[in-house]
Coordinates of C-alpha atoms in Angstrom, one line a residue:
M195 CA -10.3 22.6 16.0
T196 CA -8.5 21.6 12.8
R197 CA -9.6 18.6 10.8
R198 CA -7.0 16.0 9.8
S199 CA -7.0 14.7 6.3
P200 CA -7.4 10.9 6.1
P201 CA -4.1 9.1 5.9
A202 CA -2.8 8.2 2.5
P203 CA -3.3 4.6 1.5
T204 CA -0.3 2.3 2.3
L205 CA 1.6 0.6 -0.4
P206 CA -0.1 -2.8 0.2
A207 CA -3.5 -1.1 0.1
R208 CA -2.6 0.6 -3.2
V209 CA -1.5 -2.7 -4.7
R210 CA -4.7 -4.4 -3.5
A211 CA -6.9 -1.7 -5.0
W212 CA -5.1 -1.6 -8.3
L213 CA -5.0 -5.4 -8.8
G214 CA -8.4 -6.0 -7.2
L215 CA -7.1 -8.3 -4.5
T216 CA -8.5 -9.1 -1.1
Q217 CA -6.4 -8.9 2.0
A218 CA -6.6 -12.6 2.2
Q219 CA -5.2 -13.0 -1.3
L220 CA -2.4 -10.5 -0.8
S221 CA -1.4 -11.9 2.6
L222 CA -1.2 -15.4 1.1
Y223 CA 1.0 -14.0 -1.7
L224 CA 3.2 -12.1 0.8
G225 CA 3.5 -15.1 3.2
V226 CA 2.0 -13.2 6.1
S227 CA -1.2 -13.5 8.1
Q228 CA -4.2 -11.4 7.2
T229 CA -4.0 -9.9 10.7
L230 CA -0.5 -8.6 10.0
L231 CA -1.5 -7.2 6.7
Q232 CA -4.5 -5.4 8.3
A233 CA -2.1 -3.9 10.9
I234 CA 0.3 -2.8 8.1
E235 CA -2.5 -1.2 6.2
A236 CA -3.8 0.5 9.3
G237 CA -0.3 2.0 10.0
Q238 CA 0.1 0.0 13.2
R239 CA 3.0 -2.1 11.9
R240 CA 5.8 -1.5 9.4
L241 CA 6.7 -3.5 6.3
S242 CA 9.5 -5.9 7.1
P243 CA 12.3 -6.2 4.6
N244 CA 11.1 -9.7 3.5
V245 CA 7.5 -8.4 2.9
S246 CA 8.9 -5.4 1.0
V247 CA 10.9 -7.7 -1.3
A248 CA 7.8 -9.9 -1.9
L249 CA 5.7 -6.8 -2.6
L250 CA 8.1 -5.2 -5.1
P251 CA 7.0 -7.2 -8.2
L252 CA 3.4 -6.0 -7.6
L253 CA 4.5 -2.4 -6.9
L254 CA 6.2 -2.3 -10.3
Q255 CA 2.8 -2.9 -11.9
L256 CA 1.3 0.3 -10.3
P257 CA 1.0 3.4 -12.5
P258 CA 3.5 6.1 -11.7
P259 CA 2.2 8.6 -9.1
A260 CA 0.6 11.7 -10.4
T261 CA 2.8 14.8 -10.4
P262 CA 1.3 18.2 -9.8
A263 CA 1.1 20.4 -12.8
D264 CA 3.7 23.1 -13.2
P265 CA 1.9 26.4 -12.4
G266 CA 4.3 28.3 -14.6
P267 CA 5.5 31.9 -14.2

């Protein structure tokens, strides 16, 4: 039986972790219910276009993703 790796954090979860926000704070900022934000972070719902637009200014504050080192020849 193979083990699955845990799912990667969603964009809202990464934003919350980086900025130190609670789900209640981020859901208020995004204009959605905390229940909807929980479902998005759990992978049960997708980001709507409106939520994506609202999230964009916060996403721009995240550091760039780490890139794997070039192993060379």
